[in-house]
mmCIF file with all atom_site columns, C-alpha atoms in Angstrom:
data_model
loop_
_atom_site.group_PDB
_atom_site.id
_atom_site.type_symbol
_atom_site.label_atom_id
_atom_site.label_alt_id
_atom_site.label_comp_id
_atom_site.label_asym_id
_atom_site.label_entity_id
_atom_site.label_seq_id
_atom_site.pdbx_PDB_ins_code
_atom_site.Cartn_x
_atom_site.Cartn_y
_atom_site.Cartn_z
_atom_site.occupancy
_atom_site.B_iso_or_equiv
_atom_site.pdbx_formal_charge
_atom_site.auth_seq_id
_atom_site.auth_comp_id
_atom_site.auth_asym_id
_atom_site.auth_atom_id
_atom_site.pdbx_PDB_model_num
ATOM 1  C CA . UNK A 1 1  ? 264.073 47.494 -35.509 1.00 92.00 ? 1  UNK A CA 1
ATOM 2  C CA . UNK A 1 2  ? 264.521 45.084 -32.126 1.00 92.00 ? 2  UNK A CA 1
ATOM 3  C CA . UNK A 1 3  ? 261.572 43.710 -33.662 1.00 94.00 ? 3  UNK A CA 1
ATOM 4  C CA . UNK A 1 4  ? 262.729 42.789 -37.531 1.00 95.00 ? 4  UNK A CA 1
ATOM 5  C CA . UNK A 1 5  ? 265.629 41.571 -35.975 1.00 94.00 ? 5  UNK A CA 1
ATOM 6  C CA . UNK A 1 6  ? 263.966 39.100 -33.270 1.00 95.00 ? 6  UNK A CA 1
ATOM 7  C CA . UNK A 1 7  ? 261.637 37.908 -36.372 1.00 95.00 ? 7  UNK A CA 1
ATOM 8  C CA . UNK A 1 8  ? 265.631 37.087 -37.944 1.00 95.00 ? 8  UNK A CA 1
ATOM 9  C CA . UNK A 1 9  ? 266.113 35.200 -34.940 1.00 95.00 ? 9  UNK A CA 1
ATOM 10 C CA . UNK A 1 10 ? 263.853 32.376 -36.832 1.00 96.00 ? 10 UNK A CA 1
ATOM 11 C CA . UNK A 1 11 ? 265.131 32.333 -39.859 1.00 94.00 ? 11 UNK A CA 1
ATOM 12 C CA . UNK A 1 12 ? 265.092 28.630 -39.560 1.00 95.00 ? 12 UNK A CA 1
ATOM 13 C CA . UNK A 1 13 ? 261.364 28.471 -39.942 1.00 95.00 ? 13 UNK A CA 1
ATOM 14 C CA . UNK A 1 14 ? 260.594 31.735 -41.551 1.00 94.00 ? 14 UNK A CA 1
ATOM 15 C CA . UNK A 1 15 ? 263.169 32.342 -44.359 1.00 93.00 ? 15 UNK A CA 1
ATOM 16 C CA . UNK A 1 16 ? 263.364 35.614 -43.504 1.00 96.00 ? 16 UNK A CA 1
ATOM 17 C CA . UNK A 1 17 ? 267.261 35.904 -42.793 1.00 96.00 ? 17 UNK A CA 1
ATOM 18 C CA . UNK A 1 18 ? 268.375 39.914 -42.185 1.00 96.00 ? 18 UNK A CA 1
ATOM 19 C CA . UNK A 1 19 ? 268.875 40.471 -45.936 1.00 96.00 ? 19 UNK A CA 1
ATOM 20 C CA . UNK A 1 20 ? 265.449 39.334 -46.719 1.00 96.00 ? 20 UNK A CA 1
ATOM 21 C CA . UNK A 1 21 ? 263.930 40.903 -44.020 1.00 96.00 ? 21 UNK A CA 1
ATOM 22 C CA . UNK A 1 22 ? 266.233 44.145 -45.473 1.00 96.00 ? 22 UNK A CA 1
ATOM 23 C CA . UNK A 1 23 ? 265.206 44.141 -48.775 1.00 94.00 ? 23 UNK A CA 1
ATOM 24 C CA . UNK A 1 24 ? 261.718 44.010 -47.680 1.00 94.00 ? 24 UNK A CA 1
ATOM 25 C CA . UNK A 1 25 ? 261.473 46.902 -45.584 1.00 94.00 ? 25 UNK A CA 1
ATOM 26 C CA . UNK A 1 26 ? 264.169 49.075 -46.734 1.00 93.00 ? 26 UNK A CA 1
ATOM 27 C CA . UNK A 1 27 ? 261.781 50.897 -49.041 1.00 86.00 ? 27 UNK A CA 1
ATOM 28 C CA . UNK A 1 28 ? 258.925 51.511 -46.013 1.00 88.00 ? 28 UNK A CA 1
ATOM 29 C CA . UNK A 1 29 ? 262.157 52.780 -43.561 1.00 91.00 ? 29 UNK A CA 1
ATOM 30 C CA . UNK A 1 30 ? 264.162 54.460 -45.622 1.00 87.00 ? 30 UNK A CA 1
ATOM 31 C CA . UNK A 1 31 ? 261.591 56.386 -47.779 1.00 79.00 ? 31 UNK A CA 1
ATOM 32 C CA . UNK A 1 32 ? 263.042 58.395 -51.189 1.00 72.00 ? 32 UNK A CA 1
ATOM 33 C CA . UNK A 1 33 ? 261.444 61.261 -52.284 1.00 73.00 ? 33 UNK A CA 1
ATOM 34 C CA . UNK A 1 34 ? 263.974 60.901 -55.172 1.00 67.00 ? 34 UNK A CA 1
ATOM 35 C CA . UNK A 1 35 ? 263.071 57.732 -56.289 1.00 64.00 ? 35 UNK A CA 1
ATOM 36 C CA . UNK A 1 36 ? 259.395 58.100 -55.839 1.00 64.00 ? 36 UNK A CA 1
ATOM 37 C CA . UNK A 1 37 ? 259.770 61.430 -58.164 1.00 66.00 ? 37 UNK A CA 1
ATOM 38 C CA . UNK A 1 38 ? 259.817 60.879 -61.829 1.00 55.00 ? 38 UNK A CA 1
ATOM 39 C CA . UNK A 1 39 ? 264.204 61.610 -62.499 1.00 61.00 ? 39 UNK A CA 1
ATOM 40 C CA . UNK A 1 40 ? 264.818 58.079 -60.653 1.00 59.00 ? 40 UNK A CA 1
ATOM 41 C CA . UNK A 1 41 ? 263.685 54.986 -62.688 1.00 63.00 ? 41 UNK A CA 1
ATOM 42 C CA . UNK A 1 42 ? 265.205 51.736 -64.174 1.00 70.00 ? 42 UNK A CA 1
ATOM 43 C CA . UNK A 1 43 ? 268.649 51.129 -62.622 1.00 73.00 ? 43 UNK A CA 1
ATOM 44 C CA . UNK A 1 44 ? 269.220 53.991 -60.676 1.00 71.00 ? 44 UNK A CA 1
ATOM 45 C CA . UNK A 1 45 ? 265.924 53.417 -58.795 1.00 71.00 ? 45 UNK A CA 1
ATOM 46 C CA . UNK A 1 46 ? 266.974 49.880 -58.248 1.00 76.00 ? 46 UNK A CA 1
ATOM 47 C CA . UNK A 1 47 ? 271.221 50.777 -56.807 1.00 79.00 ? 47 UNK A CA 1
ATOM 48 C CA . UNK A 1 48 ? 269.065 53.350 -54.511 1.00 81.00 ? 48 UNK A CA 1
ATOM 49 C CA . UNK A 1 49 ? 267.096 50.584 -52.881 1.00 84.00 ? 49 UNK A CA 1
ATOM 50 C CA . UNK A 1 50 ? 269.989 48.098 -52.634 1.00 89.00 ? 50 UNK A CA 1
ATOM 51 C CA . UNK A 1 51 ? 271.880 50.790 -50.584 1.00 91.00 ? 51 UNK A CA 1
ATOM 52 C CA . UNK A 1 52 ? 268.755 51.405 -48.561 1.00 92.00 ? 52 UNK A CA 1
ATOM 53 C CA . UNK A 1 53 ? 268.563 47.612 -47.636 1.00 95.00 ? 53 UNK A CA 1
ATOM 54 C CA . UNK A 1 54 ? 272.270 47.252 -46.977 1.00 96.00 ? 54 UNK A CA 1
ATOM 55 C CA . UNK A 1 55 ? 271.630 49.986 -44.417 1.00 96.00 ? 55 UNK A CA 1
ATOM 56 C CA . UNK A 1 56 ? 268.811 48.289 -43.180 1.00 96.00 ? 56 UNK A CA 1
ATOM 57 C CA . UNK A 1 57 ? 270.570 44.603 -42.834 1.00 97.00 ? 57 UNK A CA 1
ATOM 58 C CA . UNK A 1 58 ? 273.229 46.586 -41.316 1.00 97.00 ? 58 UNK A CA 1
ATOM 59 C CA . UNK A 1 59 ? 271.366 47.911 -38.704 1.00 96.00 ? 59 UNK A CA 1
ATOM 60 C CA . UNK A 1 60 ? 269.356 44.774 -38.048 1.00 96.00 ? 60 UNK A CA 1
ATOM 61 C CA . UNK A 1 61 ? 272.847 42.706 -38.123 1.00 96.00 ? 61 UNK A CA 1
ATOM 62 C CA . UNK A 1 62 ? 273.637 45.295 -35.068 1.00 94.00 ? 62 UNK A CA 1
ATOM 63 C CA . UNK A 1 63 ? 270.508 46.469 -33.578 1.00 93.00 ? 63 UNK A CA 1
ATOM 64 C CA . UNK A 1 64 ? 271.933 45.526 -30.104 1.00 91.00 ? 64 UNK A CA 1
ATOM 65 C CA . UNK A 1 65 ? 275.346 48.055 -30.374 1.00 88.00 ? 65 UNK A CA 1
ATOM 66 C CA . UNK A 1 66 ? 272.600 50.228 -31.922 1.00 88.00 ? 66 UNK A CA 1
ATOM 67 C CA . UNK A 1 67 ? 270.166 50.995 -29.850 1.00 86.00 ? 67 UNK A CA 1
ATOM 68 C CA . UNK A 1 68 ? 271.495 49.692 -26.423 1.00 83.00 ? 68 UNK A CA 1
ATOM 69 C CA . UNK A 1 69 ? 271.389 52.426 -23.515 1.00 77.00 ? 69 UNK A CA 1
ATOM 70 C CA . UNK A 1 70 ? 275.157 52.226 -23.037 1.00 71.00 ? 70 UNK A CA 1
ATOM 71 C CA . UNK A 1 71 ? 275.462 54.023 -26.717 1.00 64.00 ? 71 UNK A CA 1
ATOM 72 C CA . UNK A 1 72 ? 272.609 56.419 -25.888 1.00 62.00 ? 72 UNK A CA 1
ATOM 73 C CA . UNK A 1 73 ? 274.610 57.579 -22.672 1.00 66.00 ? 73 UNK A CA 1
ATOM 74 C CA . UNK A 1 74 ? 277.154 58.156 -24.703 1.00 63.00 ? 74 UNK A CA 1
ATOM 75 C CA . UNK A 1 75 ? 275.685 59.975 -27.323 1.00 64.00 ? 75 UNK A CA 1
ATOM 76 C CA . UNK A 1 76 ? 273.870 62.025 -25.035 1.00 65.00 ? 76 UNK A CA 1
ATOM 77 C CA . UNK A 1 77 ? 276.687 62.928 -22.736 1.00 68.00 ? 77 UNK A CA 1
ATOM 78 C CA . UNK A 1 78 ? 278.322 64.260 -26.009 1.00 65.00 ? 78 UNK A CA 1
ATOM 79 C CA . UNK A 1 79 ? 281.457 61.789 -25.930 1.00 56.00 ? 79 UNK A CA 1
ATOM 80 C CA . UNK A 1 80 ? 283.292 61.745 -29.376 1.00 55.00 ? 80 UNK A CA 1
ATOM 81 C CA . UNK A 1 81 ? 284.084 57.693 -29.148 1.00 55.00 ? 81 UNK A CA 1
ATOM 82 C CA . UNK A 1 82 ? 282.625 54.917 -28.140 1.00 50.00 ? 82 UNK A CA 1
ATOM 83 C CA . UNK A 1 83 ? 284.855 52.484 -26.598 1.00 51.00 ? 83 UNK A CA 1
#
């Protein structure tokens, strides 16, 4: 994830803003077993990978809160908040 979001970092040259970058790899990350199976198609298939790539941009948009040790200490120690 540090990675997609460094590649965001040039944008400027690359046209891959988060959301791009999102929509791209939501469907490789965030793998459905539901919409690969034959009861998803057509426009249910389709709101399924938007929310997958709003998670995605999301997460890129934030990768530093994310993943930084700080919240892993936290989350380890077993605190309820993070201030």
């Amino acid at each position: 994830m540090r990675h997609l979001a460094r590649l965001a970092d040039y944008c400027s040259i690359t046209n891959m803003h988060t959301k791009n970058l999102a929509i791209v790899w939501a469907p490789n990350l965030l793998r459905s077993k539901q919409i690969e199976s034959a009861c998803f198609s057509g426009t249910a298939a389709f709101m399924e990978v938007r929310i997958q790539s709003v998670v995605v941009e999301f997460i890129l948009n934030h990768v530093d809160v994310l993943f930084s040790s700080k919240l892993s200490s936290v989350i380890r120690d077993g605190a309820g908040a993070v201030l």
